[in-house]
Every structure is written in structure tokens, then in C-alpha cells.
Short mmCIF file of C-alpha atoms and ligand atoms in Angstrom, two decimals:
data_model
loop_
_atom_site.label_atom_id
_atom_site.label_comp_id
_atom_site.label_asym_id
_atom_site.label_seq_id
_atom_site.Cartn_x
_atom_site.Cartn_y
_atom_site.Cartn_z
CA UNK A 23 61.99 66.59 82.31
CA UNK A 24 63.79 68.40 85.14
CA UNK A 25 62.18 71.33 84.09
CA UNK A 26 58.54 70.28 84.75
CA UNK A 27 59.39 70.34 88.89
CA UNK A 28 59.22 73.72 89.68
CA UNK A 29 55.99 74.34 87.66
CA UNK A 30 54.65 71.56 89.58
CA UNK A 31 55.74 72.70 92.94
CA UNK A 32 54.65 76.38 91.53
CA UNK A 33 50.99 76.03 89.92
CA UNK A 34 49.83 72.87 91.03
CA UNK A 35 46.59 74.00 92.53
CA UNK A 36 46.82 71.07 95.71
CA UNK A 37 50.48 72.12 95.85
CA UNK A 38 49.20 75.41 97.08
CA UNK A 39 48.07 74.09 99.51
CA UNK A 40 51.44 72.96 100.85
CA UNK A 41 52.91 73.89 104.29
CA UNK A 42 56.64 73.81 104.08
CA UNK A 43 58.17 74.88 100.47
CA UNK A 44 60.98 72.37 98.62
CA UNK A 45 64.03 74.15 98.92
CA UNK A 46 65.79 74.55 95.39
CA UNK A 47 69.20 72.47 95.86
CA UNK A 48 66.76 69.62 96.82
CA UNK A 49 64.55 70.46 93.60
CA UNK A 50 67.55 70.22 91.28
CA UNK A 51 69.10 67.21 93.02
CA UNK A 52 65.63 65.12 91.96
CA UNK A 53 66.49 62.33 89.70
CA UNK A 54 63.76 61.98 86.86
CA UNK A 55 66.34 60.68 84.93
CA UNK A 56 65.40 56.34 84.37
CA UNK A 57 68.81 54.90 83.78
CA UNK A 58 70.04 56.17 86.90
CA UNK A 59 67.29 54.85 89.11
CA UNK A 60 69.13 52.35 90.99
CA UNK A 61 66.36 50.64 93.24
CA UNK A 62 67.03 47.94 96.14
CA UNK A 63 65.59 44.94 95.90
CA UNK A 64 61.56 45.54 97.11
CA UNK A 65 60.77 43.28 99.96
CA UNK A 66 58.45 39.78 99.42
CA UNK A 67 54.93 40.25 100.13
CA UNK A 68 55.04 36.39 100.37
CA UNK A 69 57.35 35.58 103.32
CA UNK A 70 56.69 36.08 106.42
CA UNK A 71 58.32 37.86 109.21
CA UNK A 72 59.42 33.92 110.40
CA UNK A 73 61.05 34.15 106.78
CA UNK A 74 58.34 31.14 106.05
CA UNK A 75 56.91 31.54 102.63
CA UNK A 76 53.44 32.18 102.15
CA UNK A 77 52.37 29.99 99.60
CA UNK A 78 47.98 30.07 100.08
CA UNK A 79 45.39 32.75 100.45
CA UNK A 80 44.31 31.88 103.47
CA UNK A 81 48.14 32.16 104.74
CA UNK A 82 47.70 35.33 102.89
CA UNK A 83 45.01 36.49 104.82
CA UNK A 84 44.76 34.75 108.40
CA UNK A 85 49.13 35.34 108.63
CA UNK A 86 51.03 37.85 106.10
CA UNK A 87 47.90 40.59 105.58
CA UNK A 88 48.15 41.35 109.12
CA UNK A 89 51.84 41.19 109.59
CA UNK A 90 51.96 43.93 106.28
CA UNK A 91 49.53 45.74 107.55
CA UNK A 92 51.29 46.24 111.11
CA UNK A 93 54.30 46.94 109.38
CA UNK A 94 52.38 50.01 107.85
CA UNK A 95 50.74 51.18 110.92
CA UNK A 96 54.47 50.95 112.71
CA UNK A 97 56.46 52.72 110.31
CA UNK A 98 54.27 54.71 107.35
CA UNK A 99 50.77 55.83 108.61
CA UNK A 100 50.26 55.14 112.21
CA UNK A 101 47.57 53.39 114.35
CA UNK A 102 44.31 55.21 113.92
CA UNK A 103 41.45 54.07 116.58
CA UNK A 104 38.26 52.50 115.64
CA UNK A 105 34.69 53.42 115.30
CA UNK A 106 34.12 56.01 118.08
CA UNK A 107 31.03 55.30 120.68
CA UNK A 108 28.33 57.62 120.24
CA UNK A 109 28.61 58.70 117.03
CA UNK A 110 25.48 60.38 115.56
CA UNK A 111 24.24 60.85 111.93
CA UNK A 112 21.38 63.98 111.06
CA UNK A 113 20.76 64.79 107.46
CA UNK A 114 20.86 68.27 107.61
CA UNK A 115 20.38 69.04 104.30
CA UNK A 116 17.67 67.46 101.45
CA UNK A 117 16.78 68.28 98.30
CA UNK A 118 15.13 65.60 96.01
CA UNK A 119 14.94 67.41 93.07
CA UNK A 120 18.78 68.59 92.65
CA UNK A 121 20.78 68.44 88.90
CA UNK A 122 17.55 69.09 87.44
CA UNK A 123 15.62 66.34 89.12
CA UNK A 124 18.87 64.25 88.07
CA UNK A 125 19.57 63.33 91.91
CA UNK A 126 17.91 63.68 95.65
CA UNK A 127 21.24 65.82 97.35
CA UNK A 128 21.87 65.04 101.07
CA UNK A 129 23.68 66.60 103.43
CA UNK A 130 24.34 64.71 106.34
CA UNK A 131 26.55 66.12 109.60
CA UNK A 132 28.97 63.29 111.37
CA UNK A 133 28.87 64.23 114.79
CA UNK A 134 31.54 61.89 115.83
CA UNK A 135 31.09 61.86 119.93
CA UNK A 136 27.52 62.58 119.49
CA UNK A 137 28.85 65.64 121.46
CA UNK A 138 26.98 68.69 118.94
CA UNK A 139 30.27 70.87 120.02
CA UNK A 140 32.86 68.28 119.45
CA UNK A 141 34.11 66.85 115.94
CA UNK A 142 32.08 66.71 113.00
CA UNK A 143 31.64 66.74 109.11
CA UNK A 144 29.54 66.78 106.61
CA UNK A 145 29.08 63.92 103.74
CA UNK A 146 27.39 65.55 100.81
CA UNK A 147 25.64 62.85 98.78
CA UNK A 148 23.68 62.38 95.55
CA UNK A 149 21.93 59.85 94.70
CA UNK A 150 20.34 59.23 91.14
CA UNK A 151 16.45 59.51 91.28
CA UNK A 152 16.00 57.19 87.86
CA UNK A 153 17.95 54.44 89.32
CA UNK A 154 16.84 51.11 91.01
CA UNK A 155 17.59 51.16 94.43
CA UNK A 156 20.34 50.33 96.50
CA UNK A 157 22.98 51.82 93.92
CA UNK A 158 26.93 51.29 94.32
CA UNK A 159 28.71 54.50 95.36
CA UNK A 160 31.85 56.55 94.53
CA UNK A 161 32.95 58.19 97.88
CA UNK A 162 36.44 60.66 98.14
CA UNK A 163 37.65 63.78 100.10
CA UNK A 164 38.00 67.14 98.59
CA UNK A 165 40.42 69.72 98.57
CA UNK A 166 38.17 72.90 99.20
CA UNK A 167 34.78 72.15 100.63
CA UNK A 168 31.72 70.21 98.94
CA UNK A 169 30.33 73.49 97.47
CA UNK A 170 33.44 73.03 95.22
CA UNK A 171 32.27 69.61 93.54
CA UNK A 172 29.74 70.94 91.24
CA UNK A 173 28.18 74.76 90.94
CA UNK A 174 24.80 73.25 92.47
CA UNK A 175 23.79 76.51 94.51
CA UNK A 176 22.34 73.80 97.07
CA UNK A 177 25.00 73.12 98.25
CA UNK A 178 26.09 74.87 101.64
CA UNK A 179 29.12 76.68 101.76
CA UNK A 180 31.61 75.34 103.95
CA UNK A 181 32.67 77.13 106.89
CA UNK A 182 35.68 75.42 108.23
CA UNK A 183 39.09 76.70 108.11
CA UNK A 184 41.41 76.82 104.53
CA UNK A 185 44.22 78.14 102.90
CA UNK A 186 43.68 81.43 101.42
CA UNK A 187 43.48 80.67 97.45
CA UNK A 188 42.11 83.41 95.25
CA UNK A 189 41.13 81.04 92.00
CA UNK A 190 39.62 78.69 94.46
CA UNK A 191 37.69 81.75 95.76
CA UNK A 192 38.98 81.70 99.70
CA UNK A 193 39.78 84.73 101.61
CA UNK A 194 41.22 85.05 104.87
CA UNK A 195 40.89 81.61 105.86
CA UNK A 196 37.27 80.85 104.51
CA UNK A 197 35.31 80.22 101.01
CA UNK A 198 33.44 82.93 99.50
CA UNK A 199 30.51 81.93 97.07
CA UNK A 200 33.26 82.81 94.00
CA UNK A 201 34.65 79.22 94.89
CA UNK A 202 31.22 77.45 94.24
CA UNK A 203 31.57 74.49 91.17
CA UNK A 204 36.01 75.78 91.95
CA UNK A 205 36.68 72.22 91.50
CA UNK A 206 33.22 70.74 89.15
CA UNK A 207 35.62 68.79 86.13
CA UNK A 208 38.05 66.93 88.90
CA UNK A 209 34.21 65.34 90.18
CA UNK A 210 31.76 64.84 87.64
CA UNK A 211 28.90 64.44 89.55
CA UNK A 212 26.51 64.83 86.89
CA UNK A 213 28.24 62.10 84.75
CA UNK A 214 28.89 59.47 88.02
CA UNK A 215 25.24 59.97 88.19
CA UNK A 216 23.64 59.18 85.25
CA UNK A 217 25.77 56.54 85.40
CA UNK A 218 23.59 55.13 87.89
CA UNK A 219 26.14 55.54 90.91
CA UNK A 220 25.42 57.67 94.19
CA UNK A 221 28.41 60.19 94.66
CA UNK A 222 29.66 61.49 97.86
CA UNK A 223 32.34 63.63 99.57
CA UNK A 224 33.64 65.38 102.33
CA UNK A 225 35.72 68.38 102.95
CA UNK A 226 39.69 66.66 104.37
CA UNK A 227 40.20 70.13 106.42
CA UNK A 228 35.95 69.20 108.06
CA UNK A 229 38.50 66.25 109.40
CA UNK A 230 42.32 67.82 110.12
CA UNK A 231 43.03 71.17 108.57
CA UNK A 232 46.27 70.41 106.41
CA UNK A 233 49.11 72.10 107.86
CA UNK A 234 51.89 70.85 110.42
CA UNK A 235 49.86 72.13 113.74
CA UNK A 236 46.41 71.18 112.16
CA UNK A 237 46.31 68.40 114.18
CA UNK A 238 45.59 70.62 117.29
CA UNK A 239 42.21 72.19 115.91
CA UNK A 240 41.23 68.96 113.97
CA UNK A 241 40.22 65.16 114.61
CA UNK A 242 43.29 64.26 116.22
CA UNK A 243 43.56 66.27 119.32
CA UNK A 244 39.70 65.69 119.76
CA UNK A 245 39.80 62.30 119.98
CA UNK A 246 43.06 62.40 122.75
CA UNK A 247 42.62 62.35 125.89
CA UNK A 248 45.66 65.42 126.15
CA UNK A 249 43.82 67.15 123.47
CA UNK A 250 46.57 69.55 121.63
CA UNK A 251 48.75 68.89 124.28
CA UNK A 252 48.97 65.72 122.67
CA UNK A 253 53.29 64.22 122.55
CA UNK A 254 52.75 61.27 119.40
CA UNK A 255 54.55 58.62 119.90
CA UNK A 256 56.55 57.43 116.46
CA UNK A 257 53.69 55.08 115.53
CA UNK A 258 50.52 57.74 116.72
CA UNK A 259 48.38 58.20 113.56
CA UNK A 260 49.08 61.07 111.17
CA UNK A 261 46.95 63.37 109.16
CA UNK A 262 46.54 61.06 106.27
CA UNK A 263 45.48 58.66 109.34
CA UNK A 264 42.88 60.88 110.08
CA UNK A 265 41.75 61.72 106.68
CA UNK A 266 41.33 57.97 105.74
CA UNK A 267 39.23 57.60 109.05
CA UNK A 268 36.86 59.86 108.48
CA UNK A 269 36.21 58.23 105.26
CA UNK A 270 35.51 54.85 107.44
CA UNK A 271 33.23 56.97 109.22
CA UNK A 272 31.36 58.03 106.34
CA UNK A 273 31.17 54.43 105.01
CA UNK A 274 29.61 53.66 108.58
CA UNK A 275 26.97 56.44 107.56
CA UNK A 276 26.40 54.68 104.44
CA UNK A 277 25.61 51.03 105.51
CA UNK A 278 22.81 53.33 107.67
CA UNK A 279 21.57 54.67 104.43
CA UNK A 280 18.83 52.49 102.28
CA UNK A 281 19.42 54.21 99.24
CA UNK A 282 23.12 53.16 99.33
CA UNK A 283 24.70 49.48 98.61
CA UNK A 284 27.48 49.61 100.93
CA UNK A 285 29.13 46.38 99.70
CA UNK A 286 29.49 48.23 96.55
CA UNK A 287 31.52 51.13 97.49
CA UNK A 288 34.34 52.49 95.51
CA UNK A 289 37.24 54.89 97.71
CA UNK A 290 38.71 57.53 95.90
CA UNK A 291 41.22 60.01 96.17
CA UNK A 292 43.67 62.46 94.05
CA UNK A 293 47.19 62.72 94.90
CA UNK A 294 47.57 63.06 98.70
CA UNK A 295 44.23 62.22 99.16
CA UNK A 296 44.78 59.33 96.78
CA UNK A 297 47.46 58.61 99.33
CA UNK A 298 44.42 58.35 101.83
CA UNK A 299 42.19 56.70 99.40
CA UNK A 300 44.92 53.64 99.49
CA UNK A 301 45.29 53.68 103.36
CA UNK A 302 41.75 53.91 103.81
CA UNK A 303 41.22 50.69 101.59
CA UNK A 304 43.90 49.04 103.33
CA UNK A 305 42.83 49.41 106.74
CA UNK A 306 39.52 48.74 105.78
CA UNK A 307 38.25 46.07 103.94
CA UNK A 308 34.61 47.15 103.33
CA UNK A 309 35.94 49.23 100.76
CA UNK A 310 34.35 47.14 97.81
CA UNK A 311 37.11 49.26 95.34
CA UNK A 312 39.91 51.36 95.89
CA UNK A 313 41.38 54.33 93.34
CA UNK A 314 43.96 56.04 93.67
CA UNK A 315 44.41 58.88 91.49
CA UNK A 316 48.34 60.20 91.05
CA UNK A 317 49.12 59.61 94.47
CA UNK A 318 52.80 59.28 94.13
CA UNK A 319 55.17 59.12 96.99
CA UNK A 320 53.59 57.69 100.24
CA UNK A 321 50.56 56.45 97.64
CA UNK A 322 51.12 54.27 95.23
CA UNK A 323 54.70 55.26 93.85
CA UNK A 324 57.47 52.50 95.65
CA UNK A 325 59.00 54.03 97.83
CA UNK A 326 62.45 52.77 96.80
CA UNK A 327 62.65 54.31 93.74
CA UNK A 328 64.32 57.27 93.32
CA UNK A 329 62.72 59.12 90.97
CA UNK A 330 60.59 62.26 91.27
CA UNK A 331 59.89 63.03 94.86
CA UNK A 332 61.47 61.47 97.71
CA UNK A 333 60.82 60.02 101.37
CA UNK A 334 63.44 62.96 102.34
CA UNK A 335 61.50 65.49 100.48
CA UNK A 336 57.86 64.53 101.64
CA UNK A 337 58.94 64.06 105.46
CA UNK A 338 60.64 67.69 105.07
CA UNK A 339 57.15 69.54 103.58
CA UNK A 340 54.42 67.45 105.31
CA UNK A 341 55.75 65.85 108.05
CA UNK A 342 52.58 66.15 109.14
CA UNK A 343 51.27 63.27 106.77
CA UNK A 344 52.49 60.41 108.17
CA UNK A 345 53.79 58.57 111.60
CA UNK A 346 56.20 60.63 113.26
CA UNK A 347 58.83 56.98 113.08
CA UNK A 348 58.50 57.45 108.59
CA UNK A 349 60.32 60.52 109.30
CA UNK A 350 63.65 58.33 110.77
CA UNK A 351 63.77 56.77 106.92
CA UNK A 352 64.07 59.99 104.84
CA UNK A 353 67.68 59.34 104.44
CA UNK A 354 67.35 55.21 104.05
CA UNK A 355 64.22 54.17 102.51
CA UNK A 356 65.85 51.22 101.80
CA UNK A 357 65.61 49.96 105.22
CA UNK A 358 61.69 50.50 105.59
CA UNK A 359 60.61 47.35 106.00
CA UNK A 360 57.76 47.66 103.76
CA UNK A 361 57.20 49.84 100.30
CA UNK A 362 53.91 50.88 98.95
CA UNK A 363 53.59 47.19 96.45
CA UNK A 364 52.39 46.18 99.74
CA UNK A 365 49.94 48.35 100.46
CA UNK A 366 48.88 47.43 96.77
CA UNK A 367 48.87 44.14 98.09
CA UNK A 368 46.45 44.75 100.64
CA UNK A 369 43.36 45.26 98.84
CA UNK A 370 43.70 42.03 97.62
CA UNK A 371 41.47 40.17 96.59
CA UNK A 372 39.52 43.33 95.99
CA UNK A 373 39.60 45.40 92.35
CA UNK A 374 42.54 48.17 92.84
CA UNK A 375 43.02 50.87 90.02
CA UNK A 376 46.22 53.25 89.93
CA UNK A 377 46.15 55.83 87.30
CA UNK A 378 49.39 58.21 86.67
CA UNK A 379 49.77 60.97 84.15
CA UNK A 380 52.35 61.85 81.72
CA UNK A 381 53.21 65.22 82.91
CA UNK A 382 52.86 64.41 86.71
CA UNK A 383 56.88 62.86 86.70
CA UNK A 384 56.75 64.19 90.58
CA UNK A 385 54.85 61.17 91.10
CA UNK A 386 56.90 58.45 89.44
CA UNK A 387 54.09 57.17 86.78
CA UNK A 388 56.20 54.07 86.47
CA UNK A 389 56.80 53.47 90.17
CA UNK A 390 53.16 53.67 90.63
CA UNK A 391 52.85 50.98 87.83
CA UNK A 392 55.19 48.81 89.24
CA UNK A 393 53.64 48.66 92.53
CA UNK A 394 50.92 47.07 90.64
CA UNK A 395 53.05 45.18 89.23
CA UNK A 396 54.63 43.66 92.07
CA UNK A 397 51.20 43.35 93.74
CA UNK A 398 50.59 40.72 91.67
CA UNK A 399 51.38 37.57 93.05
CA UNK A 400 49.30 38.61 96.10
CA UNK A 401 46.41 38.68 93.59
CA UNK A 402 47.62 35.61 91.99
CA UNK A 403 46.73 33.47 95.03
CA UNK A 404 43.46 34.31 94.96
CA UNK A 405 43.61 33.50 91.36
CA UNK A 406 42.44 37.18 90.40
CA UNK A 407 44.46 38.71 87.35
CA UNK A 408 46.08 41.37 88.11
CA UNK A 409 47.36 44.21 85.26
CA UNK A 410 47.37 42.01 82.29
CA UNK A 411 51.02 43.29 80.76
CA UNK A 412 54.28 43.00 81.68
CA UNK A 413 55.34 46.31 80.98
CA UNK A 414 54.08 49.92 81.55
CA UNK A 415 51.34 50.99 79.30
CA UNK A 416 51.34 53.29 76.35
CA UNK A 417 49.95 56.44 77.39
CA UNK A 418 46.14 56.67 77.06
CA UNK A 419 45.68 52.70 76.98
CA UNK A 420 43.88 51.78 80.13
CA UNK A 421 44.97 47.93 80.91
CA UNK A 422 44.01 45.40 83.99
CA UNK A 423 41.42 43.43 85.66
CA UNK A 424 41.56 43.43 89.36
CA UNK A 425 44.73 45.60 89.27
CA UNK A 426 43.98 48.51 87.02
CA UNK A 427 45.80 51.09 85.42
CA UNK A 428 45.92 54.06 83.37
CA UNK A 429 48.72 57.19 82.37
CA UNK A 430 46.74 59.50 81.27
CA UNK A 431 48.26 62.22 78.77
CA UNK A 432 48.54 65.53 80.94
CA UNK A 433 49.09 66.92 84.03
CA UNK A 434 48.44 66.55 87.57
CA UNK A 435 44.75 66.03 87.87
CA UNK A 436 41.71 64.31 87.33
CA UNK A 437 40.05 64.64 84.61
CA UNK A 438 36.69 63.29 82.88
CA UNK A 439 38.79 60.49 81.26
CA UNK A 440 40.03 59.28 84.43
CA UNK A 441 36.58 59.42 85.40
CA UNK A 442 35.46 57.11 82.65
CA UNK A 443 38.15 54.53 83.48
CA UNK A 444 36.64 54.45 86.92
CA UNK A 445 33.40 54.19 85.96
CA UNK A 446 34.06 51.26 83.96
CA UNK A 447 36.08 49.75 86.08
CA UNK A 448 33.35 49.88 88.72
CA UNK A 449 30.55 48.93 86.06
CA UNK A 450 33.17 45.90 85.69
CA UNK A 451 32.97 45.04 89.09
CA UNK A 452 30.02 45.33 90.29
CA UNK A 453 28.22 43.75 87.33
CA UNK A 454 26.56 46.51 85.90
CA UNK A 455 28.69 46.16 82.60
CA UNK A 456 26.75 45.53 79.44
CA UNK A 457 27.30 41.71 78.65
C1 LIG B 522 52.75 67.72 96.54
C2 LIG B 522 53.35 66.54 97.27
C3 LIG B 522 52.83 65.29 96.68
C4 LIG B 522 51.32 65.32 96.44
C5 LIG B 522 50.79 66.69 96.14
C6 LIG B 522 49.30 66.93 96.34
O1 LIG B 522 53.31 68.92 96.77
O2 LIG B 522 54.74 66.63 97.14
O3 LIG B 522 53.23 64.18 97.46
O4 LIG B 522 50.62 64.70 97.44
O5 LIG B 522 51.39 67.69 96.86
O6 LIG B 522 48.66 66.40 97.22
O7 LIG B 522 48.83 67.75 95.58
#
């Protein structure tokens, strides 16, 4: 198993995105071995801070939801700020004939101060023409611009700011047209849509470009008053802050749109974007569904487990991610006063779905399972069932009802079978499964 880490940290195409490399001691002190994880005991989603049990779901929600979700703002994520004044929508972009005459295609540019040279982005959105309208939708970042998601030649070519990648087709900083459709099997537009779902997506580097002084050219030091000048304070939002805003934002674009059910809006994200997928759920309950796809540590992998990757590891390479006060727990994660079964915990009563993979071990497939797991009893006081098994899956054997799950045989990635677990868990959901 110990093996499989440094083609991870080597090839993984997201990986190359990374700012700060894992040095090798700390690669070959990783434990992925299961009989030495030796976890603490996970904290109680059902006491509260008073030590009071919580024993309803309205003490659930009125009392413990907010306490867990302060607790995450404090010490994981940060405080983001709410829906900015001004903000203006303009579809810049329509095409109703795109896929074929599958889908109308809409761009639409976020200008979030209504300020045309302050912060934007740009949602890129299909919607499927045969379909009875409003139609649920699928929404999630991408890694390198939404001319990536599918080869459509529609679609514009983003101009913001990326890592150089030559298979992804960017050069000194930008995306060529050789990067067009880069990332078309991780999205499956075509399928989401004849599904009958609208698909959407954003660039994460239209929002904060990924890198430990990204902040100062991104959504962050635009929206301070001391701009890049900016000194955080331990609980001042992070980048995955800012990512999972801008996905709020987009959902506020959404509700504007007629075409779109916004009650019926699944969140999606792959590995640190799943991590954002989860934190944008949990900080905002519109999100009708929330996936996240391999997110691992900081997502939905507990935090103290020690397998695969680390708190100490991930506050070393992307310190960047999170609240600067995480950072102070990279040596005792045992002493955070939450771990990520909580944030599970907070998309209750709404349907959650973690998927792992066999191959991704980085990501602690069965940590991510057993913050499902202990998610439950949340879950159970709304009397929703949660993952339906008391163990960890077989690979390839999707289980759950409001808590789903999958570990999918292969690598780090998402792939059309993850897609089809999504799709029916969503069809589940939302009521568009075939009785
Ligand atoms: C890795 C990081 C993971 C994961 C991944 C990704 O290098 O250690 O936590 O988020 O990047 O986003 O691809």
C-alpha cells in the first residue's frame, strides 16, 4: 500500500496543482497500515457544549447545529461573509441549440460588487431542451476552466490565471484551446443531461487562484477592506471558504433563473473541491444534496484517524485551505474540538453521498465511511436512514439512503460510475425515480 503515495503525490493530475511538495520522511512515515490506526474517541454530535444531551431534532437544529457549525467556522474553515450588496447577474453567453440541440448553454458572469472591474465569475450552465421545466441541477467547481467540462467549442476559453500543465493544455499561466473537453469523463455533461438535470460549473481559480498568496489576487482580498494587505485573524475564512462561497453565489444566480428548480440542487465536488462541496452544504442549507467525491482529509475522511494523509501534512502543503487557527492542530488533532462526522452531520436531514475509491488510500476510504457512519444518529432523529450497513462496503456496491456511499474500484477520480451513483441518488431524491 505504501507504495501507492508517491504515485499519488506524483501523477495525480489535481495534485499538480499543489503549492508546497510532501517532503519524503513525512511520505514514508504515513500509516496506511489498519491495525495500527489507533483513533481517539470522536466527539458526540449529540451533547452540547453545556454537556446536555441532545435528545430531539429540533434540539438538533434550534441548539447543537449551530454550536457544530461555529465550532467549524472557529477552528477548520473560517467565517466567510454573506451575500454581498450589489451583486449583478448578465448572461453573457447563449446558445440554445448546444450538444446537438441536446441543451440551451449559458454563460452567465457573477459580478459580485456589481463593480464590472471588481470580482467576478462565470457559471456555465446547460440545461436540457426535451425536459419539463424547472429541472433539478448538479452544480460543482472545476479544476481548469469550464472549456474543460466537455469539448463543446462554445464554450469560452477561460482567461484567468492557472498552473502551467501541459496535458491539461496551459502555458505560461493560461489555457490554450489544446485543453478544451481536458477534463470531459470527470463531468458528463451529456449523460447528466439526458438525464433530465441542468449541469453547471465554475472555474475555483475565477474565485481564489490556488496557491498560498492567491488570496491577494482572488475573492478574498477583494472583499477586505485592507485588500492584500489583509493580516487573517485565526478564524478569517480560507480558500476553501472562498471556493464554497462562490458556489452560494451561484446558487443565488440560480433561484433567479426560471429554467432552474433551486430547491432541487445537488453540490458537488472532487477531492479538495469535494472538501468545498461539504463546507458549502454545511454552511448552507439550500443545498437540496451534497456529494462529495474523494475528498479525504479536511472533507469527509475523520480527522482523527491516522491513516493516509494527515492534519500535519495538509496544513504543511495548503495552508492556504483552511483557517489560519486549523494550522495550531497539525500536531494534536485529537484536541480539535470537532472532526469531519460532524460536518456529515450537518446536512442533516438532507440526502449526503460520500464516495471513496480503492486506489485513492491518501484519502482514508474507510475514514470517509465512517464519518457516515457516525453521522448517523444525527439522521436518526429526524428518523431518516442513514447508510444501511454496519460495516464498510464491498468495493463497487453502492449502499445508503439519506447517507450514501460508494468505493469505487480505481484511482483518484471521478468517473462515469460515480456519476451514475449520483444520478440515482438524486433521481431518488427528488422523485424522479421510476416507481
Ligand atoms: C492532494 C491533497 C488532498 C486532495 C488532493 C486534491 O495533494 O493532499 O487533500 O485534496 O490534493 O485536491 O487533488
Amino acid at each position: 500500500m505504501n507504495s501507492r503515495l508517491p504515485l499519488r503525490i506524483l501523477f495525480c493530475s489535481t495534485a499538480l496543482l499543489s503549492a508546497a511538495p510532501v517532503h519524503a520522511a513525512e511520505r514514508r512515515d504515513v500509516n496506511y497500515d489498519e491495525a495500527k490506526v489507533n483513533m481517539a474517541p470522536l466527539p458526540d454530535p449529540l451533547v452540547l457544549n453545556s454537556g446536555k444531551p441532545v435528545t430531539s431534532s429540533r434540539a438538533w437544529t434550534k441548539q447543537r447545529r449551530p454550536e457544530v457549525l461555529e465550532l467549524f467556522q472557529a477552528n477548520v474553515y473560517g467565517r466567510s461573509p454573506g451575500k454581498p450588496k450589489g451583486m449583478k447577474f448578465e448572461i453573457t453567453g447563449l446558445d440554445h441549440l448546444a450538444l446537438d440541440g441536446l441543451a440551451t448553454r449559458k454563460e452567465i458572469t457573477v459580478w459580485f460588487t456589481g463593480k464590472k472591474d471588481g470580482p467576478k465569475m462565470t457559471i456555465l450552465l446547460y440545461v436540457p431542451n426535451g425536459a419539463k421545466k424547472p429541472v433539478p441541477a448538479f452544480l460543482g467547481l472545476n479544476f481548469y476552466g469550464n472549456h474543460t467540462v466537455d469539448s463543446d467549442p462554445g464554450i469560452t476559453l477561460s482567461t484567468a490565471w492557472m498552473r502551467d500543465n501541459k496535458d491539461a493544455g496551459v502555458v505560461n499561466g493560461r489555457a490554450t484551446d489544446k485543453s478544451r473537453g481536458f477534463q470531459t469523463s470527470r463531468w458528463q455533461i451529456e449523460k447528466v443531461v439526458r438525464r433530465g438535470y441542468a449541469t453547471a460549473t465554475i472555474y475555483y481559480g475565477d474565485l481564489e487562484p490556488d496557491h498560498a498568496d492567491g488570496w491577494k489576487t482572488g475573492l478574498r482580498a477583494a472583499l477586505s477592506k485592507d485588500g492584500a494587505n489583509t493580516l487573517w485573524k485565526p478564524d478569517d475564512w480560507g480558500a476553501i471558504g472562498a471556493w464554497a462561497w462562490g458556489l452560494s453565489r451561484a446558487l443565488d444566480y440560480l433561484e433567479t433563473d426560471k429554467d432552474i428548480n433551486a430547491k432541487q440542487v445537488a453540490v458537488h465536488g472532487h477531492s479538495r473541491l469535494g472538501k468545498t462541496s461539504l463546507w458549502a452544504g454545511a454552511s448552507d442549507e439550500r443545498f437540496a444534496i451534497v456529494i462529495s467525491n474523494d475528498s479525504g482529509e479536511g472533507g469527509a475522511a475523520l480527522t482523527r484517524r491516522d491513516f493516509g494523509e494527515t492534519t500535519a501534512i495538509i496544513t504543511k502543503a495548503f495552508p492556504h485551505w483552511f483557517c489560519p487557527r486549523y494550522a495550531t492542530y497539525a500536531s494534536n488533532a485529537p484536541t480539535l474540538p470537532v472532526d469531519q462526522h460532524e460536518l456529515i452531520a450537518l446536512m442533516a436531514p438532507r440526502p449526503v453521498y460520500i464516495a471513496s475509491a480503492t486506489e485513492d488510500q491518501w484519502a482514508d476510504p474507510r475514514g470517509e465511511f465512517l464519518s457516515g457512519k457516525n453521522a448517523e444518529p444525527v439522521y436518526a432523529l429526524f428518523k431518516k436512514a442513514g447508510l444501511g450497513v454496519a460495516d464498510q462496503p464491498a468495493a463497487d456496491h453502492p449502499v445508503g439512503n439519506f447517507i450514501g456511499y460508494h468505493l469505487r474500484t480505481g484511482k483518484h477520480d471521478i468517473t462515469e460510475f460515480d456519476w451514475e451513483q449520483y444520478l440515482n441518488f438524486a433521481d431518488r431524491h427528488f422523485g424522479k425515480a421510476k416507481k
